[in-house]
mmCIF file of C-alpha atoms and ligand atoms in Angstrom:
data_model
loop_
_atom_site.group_PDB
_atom_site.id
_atom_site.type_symbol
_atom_site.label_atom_id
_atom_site.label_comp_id
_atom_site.label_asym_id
_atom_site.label_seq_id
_atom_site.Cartn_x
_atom_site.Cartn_y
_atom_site.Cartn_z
ATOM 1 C CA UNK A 42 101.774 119.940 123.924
ATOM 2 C CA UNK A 43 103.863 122.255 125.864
ATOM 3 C CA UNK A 44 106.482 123.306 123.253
ATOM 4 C CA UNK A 45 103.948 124.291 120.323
ATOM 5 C CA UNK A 46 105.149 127.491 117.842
ATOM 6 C CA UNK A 47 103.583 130.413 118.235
ATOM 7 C CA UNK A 48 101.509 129.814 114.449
ATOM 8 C CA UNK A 49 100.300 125.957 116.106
ATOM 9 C CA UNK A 50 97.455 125.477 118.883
ATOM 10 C CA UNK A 51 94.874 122.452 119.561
ATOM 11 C CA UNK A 52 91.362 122.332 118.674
ATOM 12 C CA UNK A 53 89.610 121.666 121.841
ATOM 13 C CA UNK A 54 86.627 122.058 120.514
ATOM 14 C CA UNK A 55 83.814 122.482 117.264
ATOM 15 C CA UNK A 56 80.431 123.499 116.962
ATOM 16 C CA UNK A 57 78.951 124.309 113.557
ATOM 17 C CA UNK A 58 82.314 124.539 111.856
ATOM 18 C CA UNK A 59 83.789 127.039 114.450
ATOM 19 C CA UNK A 60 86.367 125.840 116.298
ATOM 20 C CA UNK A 61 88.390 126.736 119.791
ATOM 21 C CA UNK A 62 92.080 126.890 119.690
ATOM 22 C CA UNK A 63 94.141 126.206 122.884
ATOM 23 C CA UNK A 64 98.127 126.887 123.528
ATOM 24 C CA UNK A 65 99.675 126.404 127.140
ATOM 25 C CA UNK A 66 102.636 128.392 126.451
ATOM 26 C CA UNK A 67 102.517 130.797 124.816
ATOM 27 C CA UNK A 68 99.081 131.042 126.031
ATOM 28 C CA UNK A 69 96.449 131.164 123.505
ATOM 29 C CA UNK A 70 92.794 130.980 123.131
ATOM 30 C CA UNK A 71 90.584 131.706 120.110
ATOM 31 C CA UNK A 72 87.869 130.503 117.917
ATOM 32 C CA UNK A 73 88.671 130.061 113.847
ATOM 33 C CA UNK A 74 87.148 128.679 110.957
ATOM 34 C CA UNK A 75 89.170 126.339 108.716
ATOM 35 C CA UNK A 76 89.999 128.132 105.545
ATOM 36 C CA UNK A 77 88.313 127.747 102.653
ATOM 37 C CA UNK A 78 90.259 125.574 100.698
ATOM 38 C CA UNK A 79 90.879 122.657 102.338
ATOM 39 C CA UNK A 80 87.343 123.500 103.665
ATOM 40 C CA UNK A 81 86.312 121.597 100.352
ATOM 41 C CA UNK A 82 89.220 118.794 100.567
ATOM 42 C CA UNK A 83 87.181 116.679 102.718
ATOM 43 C CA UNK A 84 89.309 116.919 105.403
ATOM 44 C CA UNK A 85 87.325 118.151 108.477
ATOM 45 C CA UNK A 86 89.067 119.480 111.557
ATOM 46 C CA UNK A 87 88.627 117.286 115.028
ATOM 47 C CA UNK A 88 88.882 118.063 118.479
ATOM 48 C CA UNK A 89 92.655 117.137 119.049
ATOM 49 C CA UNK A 90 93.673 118.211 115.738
ATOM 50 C CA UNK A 91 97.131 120.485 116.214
ATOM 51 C CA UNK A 92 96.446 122.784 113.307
ATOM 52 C CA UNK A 93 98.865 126.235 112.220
ATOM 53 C CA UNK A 94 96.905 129.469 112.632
ATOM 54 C CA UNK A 95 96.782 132.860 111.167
ATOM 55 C CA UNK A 96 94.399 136.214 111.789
ATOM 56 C CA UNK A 97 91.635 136.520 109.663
ATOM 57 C CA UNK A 98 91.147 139.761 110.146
ATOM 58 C CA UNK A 99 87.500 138.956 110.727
ATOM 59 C CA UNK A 100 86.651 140.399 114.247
ATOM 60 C CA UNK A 101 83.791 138.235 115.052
ATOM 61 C CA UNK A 102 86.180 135.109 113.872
ATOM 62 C CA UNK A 103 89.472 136.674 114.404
ATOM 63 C CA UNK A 104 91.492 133.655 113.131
ATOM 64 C CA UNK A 105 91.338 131.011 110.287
ATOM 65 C CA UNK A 106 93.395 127.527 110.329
ATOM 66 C CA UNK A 107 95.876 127.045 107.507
ATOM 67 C CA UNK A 108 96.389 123.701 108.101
ATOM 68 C CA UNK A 109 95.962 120.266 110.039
ATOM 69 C CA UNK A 110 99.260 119.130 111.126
ATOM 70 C CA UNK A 111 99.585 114.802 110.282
ATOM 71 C CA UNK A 112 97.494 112.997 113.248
ATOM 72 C CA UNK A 113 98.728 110.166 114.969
ATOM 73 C CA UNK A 114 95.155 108.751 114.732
ATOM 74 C CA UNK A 115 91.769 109.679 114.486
ATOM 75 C CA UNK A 116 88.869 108.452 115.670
ATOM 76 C CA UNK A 117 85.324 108.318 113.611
ATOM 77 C CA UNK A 118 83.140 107.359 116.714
ATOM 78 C CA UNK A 119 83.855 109.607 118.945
ATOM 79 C CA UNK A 120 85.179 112.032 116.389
ATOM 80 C CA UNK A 121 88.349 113.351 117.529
ATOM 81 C CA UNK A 122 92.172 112.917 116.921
ATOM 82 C CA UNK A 123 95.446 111.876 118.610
ATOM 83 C CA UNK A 124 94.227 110.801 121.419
ATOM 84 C CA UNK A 125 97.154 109.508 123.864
ATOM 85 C CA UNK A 126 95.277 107.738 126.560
ATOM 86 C CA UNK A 127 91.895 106.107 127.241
ATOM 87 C CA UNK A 128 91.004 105.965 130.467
ATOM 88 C CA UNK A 129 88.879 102.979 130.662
ATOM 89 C CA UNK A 130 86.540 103.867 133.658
ATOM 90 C CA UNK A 131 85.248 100.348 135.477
ATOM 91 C CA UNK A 132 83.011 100.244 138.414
ATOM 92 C CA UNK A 133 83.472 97.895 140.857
ATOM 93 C CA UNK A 134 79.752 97.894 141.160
ATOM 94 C CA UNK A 135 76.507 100.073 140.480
ATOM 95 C CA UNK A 136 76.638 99.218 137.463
ATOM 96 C CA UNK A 137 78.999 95.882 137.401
ATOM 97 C CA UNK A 138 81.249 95.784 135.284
ATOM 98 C CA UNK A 139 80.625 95.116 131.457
ATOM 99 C CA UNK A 140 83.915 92.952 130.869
ATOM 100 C CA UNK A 141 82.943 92.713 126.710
ATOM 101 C CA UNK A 142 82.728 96.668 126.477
ATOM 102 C CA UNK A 143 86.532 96.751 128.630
ATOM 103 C CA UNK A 144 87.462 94.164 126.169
ATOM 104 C CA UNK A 145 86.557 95.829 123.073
ATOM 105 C CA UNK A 146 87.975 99.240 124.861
ATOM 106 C CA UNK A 147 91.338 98.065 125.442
ATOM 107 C CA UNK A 148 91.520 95.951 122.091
ATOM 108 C CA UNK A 149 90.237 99.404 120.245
ATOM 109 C CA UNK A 150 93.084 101.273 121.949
ATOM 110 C CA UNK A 151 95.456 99.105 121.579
ATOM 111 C CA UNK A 152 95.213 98.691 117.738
ATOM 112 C CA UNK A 153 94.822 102.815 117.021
ATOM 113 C CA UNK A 154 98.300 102.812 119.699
ATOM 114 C CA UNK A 155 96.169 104.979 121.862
ATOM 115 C CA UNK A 156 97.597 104.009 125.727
ATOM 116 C CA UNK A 157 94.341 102.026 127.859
ATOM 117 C CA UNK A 158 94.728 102.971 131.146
ATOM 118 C CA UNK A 159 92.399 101.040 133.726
ATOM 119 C CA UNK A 160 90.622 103.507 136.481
ATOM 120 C CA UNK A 161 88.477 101.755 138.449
ATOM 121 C CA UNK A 162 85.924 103.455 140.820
ATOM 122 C CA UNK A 163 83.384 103.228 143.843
ATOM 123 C CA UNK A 164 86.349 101.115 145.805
ATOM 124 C CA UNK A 165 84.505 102.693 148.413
ATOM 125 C CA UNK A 166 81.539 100.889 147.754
ATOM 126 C CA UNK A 167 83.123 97.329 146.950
ATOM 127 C CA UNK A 168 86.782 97.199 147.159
ATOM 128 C CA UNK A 169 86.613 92.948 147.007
ATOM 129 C CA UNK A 170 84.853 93.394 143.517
ATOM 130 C CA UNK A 171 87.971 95.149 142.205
ATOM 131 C CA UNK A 172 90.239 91.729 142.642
ATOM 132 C CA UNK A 173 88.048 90.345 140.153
ATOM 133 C CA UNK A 174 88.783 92.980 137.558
ATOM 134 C CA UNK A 175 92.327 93.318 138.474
ATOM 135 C CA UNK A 176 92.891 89.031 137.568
ATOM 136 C CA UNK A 177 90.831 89.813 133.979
ATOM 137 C CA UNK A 178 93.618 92.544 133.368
ATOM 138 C CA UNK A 179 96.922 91.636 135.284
ATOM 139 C CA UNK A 180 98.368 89.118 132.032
ATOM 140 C CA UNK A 181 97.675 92.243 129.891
ATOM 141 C CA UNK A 182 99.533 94.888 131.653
ATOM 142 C CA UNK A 183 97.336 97.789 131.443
ATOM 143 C CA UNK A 184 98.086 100.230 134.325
ATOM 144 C CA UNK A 185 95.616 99.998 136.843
ATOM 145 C CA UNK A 186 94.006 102.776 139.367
ATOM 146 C CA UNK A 187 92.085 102.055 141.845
ATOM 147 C CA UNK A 188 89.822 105.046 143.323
ATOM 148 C CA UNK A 189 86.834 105.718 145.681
ATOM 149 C CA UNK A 190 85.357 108.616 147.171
ATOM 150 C CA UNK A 191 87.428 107.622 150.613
ATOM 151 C CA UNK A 192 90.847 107.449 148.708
ATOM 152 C CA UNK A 193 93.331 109.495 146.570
ATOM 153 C CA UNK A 194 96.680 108.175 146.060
ATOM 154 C CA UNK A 195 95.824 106.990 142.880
ATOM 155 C CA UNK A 196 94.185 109.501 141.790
ATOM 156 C CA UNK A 197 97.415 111.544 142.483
ATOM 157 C CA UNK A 198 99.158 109.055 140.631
ATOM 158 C CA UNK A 199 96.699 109.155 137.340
ATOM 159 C CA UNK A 200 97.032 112.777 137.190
ATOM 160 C CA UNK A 201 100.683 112.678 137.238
ATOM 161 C CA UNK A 202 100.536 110.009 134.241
ATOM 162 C CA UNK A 203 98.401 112.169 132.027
ATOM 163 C CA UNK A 204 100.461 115.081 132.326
ATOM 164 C CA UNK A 205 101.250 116.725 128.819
ATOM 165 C CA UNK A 206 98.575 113.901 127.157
ATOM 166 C CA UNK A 207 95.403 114.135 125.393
ATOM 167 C CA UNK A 208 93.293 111.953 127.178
ATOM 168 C CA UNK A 209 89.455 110.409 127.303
ATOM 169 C CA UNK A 210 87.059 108.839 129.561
ATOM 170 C CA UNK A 211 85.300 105.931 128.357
ATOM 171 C CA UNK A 212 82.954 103.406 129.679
ATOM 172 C CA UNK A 213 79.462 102.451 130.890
ATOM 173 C CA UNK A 214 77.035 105.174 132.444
ATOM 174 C CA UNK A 215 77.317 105.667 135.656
ATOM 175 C CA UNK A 216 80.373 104.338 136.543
ATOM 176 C CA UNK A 217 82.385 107.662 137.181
ATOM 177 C CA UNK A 218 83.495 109.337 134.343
ATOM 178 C CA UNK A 219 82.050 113.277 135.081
ATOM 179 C CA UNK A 220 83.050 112.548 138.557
ATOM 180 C CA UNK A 221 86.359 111.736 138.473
ATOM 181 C CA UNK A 222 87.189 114.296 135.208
ATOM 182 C CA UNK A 223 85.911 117.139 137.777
ATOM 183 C CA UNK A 224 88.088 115.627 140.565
ATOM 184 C CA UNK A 225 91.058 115.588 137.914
ATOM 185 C CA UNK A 226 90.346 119.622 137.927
ATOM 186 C CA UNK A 227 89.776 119.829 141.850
ATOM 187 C CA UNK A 228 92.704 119.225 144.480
ATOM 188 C CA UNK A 229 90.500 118.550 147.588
ATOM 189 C CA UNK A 230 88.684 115.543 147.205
ATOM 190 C CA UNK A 231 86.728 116.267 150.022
ATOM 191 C CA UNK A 232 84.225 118.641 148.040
ATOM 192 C CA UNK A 233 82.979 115.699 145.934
ATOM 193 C CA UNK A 234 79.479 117.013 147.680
ATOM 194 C CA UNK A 235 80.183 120.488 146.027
ATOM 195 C CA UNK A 236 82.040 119.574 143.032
ATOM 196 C CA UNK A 237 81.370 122.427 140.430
ATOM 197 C CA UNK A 238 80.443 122.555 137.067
ATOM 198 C CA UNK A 239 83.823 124.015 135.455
ATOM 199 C CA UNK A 240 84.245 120.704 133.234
ATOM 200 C CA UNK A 241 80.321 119.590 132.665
ATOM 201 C CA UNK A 242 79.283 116.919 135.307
ATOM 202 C CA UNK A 243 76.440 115.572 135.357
ATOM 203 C CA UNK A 244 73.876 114.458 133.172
ATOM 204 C CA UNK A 245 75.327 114.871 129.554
ATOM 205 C CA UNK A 246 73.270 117.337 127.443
ATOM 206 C CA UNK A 247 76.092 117.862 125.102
ATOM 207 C CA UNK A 248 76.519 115.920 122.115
ATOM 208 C CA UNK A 249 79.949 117.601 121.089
ATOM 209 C CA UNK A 250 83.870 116.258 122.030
ATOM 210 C CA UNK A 251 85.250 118.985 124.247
ATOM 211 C CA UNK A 252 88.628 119.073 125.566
ATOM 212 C CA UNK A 253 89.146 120.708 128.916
ATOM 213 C CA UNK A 254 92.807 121.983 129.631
ATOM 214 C CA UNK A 255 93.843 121.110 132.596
ATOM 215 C CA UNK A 256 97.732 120.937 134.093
ATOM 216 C CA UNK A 257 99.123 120.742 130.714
ATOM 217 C CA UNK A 258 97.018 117.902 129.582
ATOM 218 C CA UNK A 259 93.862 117.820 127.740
ATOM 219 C CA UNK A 260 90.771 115.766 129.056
ATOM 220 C CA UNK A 261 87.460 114.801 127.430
ATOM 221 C CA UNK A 262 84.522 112.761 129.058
ATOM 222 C CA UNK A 263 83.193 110.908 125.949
ATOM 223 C CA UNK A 264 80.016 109.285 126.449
ATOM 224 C CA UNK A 265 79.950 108.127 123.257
ATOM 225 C CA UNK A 266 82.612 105.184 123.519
ATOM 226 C CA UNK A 267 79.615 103.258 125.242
ATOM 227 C CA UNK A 268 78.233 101.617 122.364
ATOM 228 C CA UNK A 269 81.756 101.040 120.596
ATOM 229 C CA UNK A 270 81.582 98.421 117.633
ATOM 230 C CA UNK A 271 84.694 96.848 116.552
ATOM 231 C CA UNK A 272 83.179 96.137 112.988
ATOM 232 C CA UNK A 273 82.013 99.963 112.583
ATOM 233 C CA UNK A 274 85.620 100.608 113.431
ATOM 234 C CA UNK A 275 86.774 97.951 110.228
ATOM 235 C CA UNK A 276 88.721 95.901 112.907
ATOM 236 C CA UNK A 277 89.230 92.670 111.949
ATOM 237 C CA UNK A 278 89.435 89.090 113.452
ATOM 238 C CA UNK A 279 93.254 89.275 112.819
ATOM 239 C CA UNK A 280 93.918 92.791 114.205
ATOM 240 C CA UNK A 281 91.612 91.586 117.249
ATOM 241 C CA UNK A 282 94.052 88.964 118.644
ATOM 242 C CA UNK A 283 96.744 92.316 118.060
ATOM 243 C CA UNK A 284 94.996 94.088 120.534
ATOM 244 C CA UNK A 285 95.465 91.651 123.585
ATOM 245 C CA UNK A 286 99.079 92.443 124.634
ATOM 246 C CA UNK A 287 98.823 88.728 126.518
ATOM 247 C CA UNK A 288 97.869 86.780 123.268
ATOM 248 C CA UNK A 289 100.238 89.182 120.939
ATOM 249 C CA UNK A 290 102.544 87.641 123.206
ATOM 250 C CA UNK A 291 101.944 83.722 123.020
ATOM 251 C CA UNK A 292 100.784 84.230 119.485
ATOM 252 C CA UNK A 293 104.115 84.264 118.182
ATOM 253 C CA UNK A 294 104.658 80.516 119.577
ATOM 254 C CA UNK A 295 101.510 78.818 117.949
ATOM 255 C CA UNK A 296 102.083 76.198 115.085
ATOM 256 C CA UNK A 297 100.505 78.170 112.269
ATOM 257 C CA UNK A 298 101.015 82.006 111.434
ATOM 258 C CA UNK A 299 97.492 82.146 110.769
ATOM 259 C CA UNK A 300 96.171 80.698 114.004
ATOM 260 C CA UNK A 301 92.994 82.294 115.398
ATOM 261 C CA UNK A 302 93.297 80.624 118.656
ATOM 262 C CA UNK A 303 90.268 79.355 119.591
ATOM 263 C CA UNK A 304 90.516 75.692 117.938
ATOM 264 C CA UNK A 305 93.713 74.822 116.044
ATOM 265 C CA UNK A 306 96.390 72.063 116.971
ATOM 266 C CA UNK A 307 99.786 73.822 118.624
ATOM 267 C CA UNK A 308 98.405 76.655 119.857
ATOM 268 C CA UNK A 309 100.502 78.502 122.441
ATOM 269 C CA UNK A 310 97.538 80.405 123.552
ATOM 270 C CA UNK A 311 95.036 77.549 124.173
ATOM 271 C CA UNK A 312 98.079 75.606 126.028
ATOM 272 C CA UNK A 313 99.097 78.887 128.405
ATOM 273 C CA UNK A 314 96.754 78.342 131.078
ATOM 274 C CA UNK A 315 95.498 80.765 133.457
ATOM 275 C CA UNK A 316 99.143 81.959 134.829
ATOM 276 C CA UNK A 317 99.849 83.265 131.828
ATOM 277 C CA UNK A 318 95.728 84.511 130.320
ATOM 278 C CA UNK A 319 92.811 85.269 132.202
ATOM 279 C CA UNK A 320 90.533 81.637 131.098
ATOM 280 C CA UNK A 321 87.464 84.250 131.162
ATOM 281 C CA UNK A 322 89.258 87.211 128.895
ATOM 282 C CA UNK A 323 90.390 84.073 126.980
ATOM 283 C CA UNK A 324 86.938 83.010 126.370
ATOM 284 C CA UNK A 325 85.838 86.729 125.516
ATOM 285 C CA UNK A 326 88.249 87.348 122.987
ATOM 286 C CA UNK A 327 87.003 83.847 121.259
ATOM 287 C CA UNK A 328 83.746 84.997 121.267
ATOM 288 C CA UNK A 329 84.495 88.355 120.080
ATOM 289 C CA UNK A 330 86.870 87.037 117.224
ATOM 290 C CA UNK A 331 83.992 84.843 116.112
ATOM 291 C CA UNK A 332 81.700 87.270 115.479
ATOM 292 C CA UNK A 333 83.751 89.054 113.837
ATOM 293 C CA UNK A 334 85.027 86.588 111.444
ATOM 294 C CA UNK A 335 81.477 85.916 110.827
ATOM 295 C CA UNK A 336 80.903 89.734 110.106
ATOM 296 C CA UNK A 337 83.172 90.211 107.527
ATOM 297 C CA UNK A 338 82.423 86.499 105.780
ATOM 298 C CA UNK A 339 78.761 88.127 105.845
ATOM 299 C CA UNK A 340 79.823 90.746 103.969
ATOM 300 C CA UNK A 341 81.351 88.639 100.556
HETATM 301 N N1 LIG B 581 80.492 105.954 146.161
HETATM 302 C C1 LIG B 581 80.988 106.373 144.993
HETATM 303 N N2 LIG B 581 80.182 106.959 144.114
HETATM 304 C C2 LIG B 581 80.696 107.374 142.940
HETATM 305 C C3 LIG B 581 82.068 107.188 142.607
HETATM 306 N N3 LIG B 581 82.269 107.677 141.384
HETATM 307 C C4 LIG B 581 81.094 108.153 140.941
HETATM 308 N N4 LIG B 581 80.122 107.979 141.884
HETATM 309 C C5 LIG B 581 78.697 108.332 141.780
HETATM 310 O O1 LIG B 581 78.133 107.585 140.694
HETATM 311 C C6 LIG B 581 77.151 108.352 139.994
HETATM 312 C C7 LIG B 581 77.457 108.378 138.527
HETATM 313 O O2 LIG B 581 78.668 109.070 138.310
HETATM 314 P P1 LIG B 581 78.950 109.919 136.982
HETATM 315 O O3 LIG B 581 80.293 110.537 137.163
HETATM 316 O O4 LIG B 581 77.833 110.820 136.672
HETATM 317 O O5 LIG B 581 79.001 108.760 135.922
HETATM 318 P P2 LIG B 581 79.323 108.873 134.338
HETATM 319 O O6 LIG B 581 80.275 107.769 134.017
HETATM 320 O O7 LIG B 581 79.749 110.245 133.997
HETATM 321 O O8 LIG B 581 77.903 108.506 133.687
HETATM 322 P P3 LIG B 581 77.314 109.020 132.278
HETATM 323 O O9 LIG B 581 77.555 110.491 132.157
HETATM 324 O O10 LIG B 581 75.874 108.642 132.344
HETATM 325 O O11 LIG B 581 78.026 108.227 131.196
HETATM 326 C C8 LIG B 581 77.166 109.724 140.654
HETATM 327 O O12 LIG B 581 76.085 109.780 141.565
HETATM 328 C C9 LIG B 581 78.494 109.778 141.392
HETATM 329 O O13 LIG B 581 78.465 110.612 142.519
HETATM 330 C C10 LIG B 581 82.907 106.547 143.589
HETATM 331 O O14 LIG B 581 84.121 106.311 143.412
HETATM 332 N N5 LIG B 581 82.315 106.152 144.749
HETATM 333 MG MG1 LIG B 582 78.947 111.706 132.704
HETATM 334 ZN ZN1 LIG B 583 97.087 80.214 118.546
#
């Protein structure tokens, strides 16, 4: 994101078919409308998008986007594209974690190759609740942050990671998101009790993807990964098991090529045993790969 030409920029955001164009160097800012063209191709500019430019000579709209440059994925639900990194935000409690949304998080990310990064929060509240998330994950191999309003390394760390990344916030309300994308923006932790408003906390009255710039990365709290559905996304049973790095693994052992690993004879994932998959994340995924088998036999 730092090396763009000086005709490319990022949508970082788009309301009512105008959209904001960002470049870090050279710096850029401006607001264009897609031009006409591939306006009617069907093929709608998202937040993410890198896209080449050109003046419009139009000084209420001074620029007009030629063209969406190929996306390394795009997302329907949250609409947006190329997204890097999800961070995965888990509380440790208030609210307790929802260990089928992480599940379907990290298995989401996983297949679209977006990076699922683990942050979870309120350590100062409950650090012992954390060892409990950190067993469901530690087979997987998801990095894992641990923050709390009494603590900062690893928030040092994350921002470090994300550096030069397009990167979201996803999880259950409540659990940190707004916070910590404002403390991403702030260097003193200790004005959590002042934090300001410069990247939208808060209650969410917005409905649209923005992308704040911040340290050459791009950040977007995304409430609307809450109610992610693995069938709305046309996952299937098959690419499930693909999106559990610790199955992927032991996968490639079991007796038959087609093995969905919750019954069949020779399984190397069934016979791994908990020091090689969590027995509860185990049990998840079998439940989740049911009902998703049975969603798409529904629909024949
Ligand atoms: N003690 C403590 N409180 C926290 C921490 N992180 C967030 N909070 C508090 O938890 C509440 C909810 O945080 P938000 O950042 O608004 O949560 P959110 O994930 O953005 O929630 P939605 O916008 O509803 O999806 C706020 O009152 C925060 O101050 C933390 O690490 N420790
Ligand atoms: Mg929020
Ligand atoms: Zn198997």
């Amino acid at each position: 994101m730092d090396h763009l030409q000086s005709n490319q920029a990022v949508i970082i955001k788009g309301v009512a078919g105008q959209y904001t164009l960002h470049r870090y160097n050279p710096p850029f800012e401006g607001i264009a409308v897609p031009r006409g063209i591939f306006r009617k191709t069907n093929h709608t500019p998202l937040p993410g998008d890198l896209v080449e430019y050109a003046v419009s000579g139009d000084p209420d709209i001074p620029y007009v986007i030629e063209k969406i440059l190929p996306r390394k994925n795009e997302l329907k639900r949250p609409p947006m594209a190329n997204l890097d990194i999800l961070l995965i935000t888990i509380s440790t409690v208030l609210p307790p974690p929802d260990f089928y949304l992480i599940d379907r998080l990290t298995a989401y990310a996983e297949i679209l190759m977006i990076k699922a990064f683990l942050v979870l929060t309120k350590l100062d509240l409950s650090a012992s609740d954390a060892i409990e998330i950190v067993n469901n994950y530690q087979h997987a191999g998801f990095p894992i942050y641990q923050l709390g309003l009494d603590r900062s390394s690893d928030l040092e760390k994350l921002k470090s990671d994300i550096k030069g990344q397009i990167v979201a916030f996803a999880g259950q309300s409540g659990v940190g998101k707004s916070t910590y994308l404002n403390l991403l923006f702030d260097d003193d932790l200790m004005k959590i009790g002042e934090l300001s408003n410069k990247a939208g906390r808060g209650k969410q009255t917005t409905r649209h993807i923005q992308l704040f710039p911040n340290e050459a990365s791009y950040v977007a709290d995304t409430p609307g990964f809450q109610n992610i559905s693995l069938a709305d996304a046309k996952i299937t049973g098959t690419q499930l098991a693909q999106g559990y790095p610790e199955i992927k693994k032991l996968a490639t052992e079991c007796m038959f090529n087609d093995c969905t690993h919750i019954s069949e004879p020779g399984c190397a994932v069934l016979d791994a045993g908990p020091e090689l998959i969590h027995p509860k994340r185990l049990k998840r995924y079998q439940f989740l790969r049911q009902e998703l088998d049975n969603y798409y036999a529904n629909m024949y």
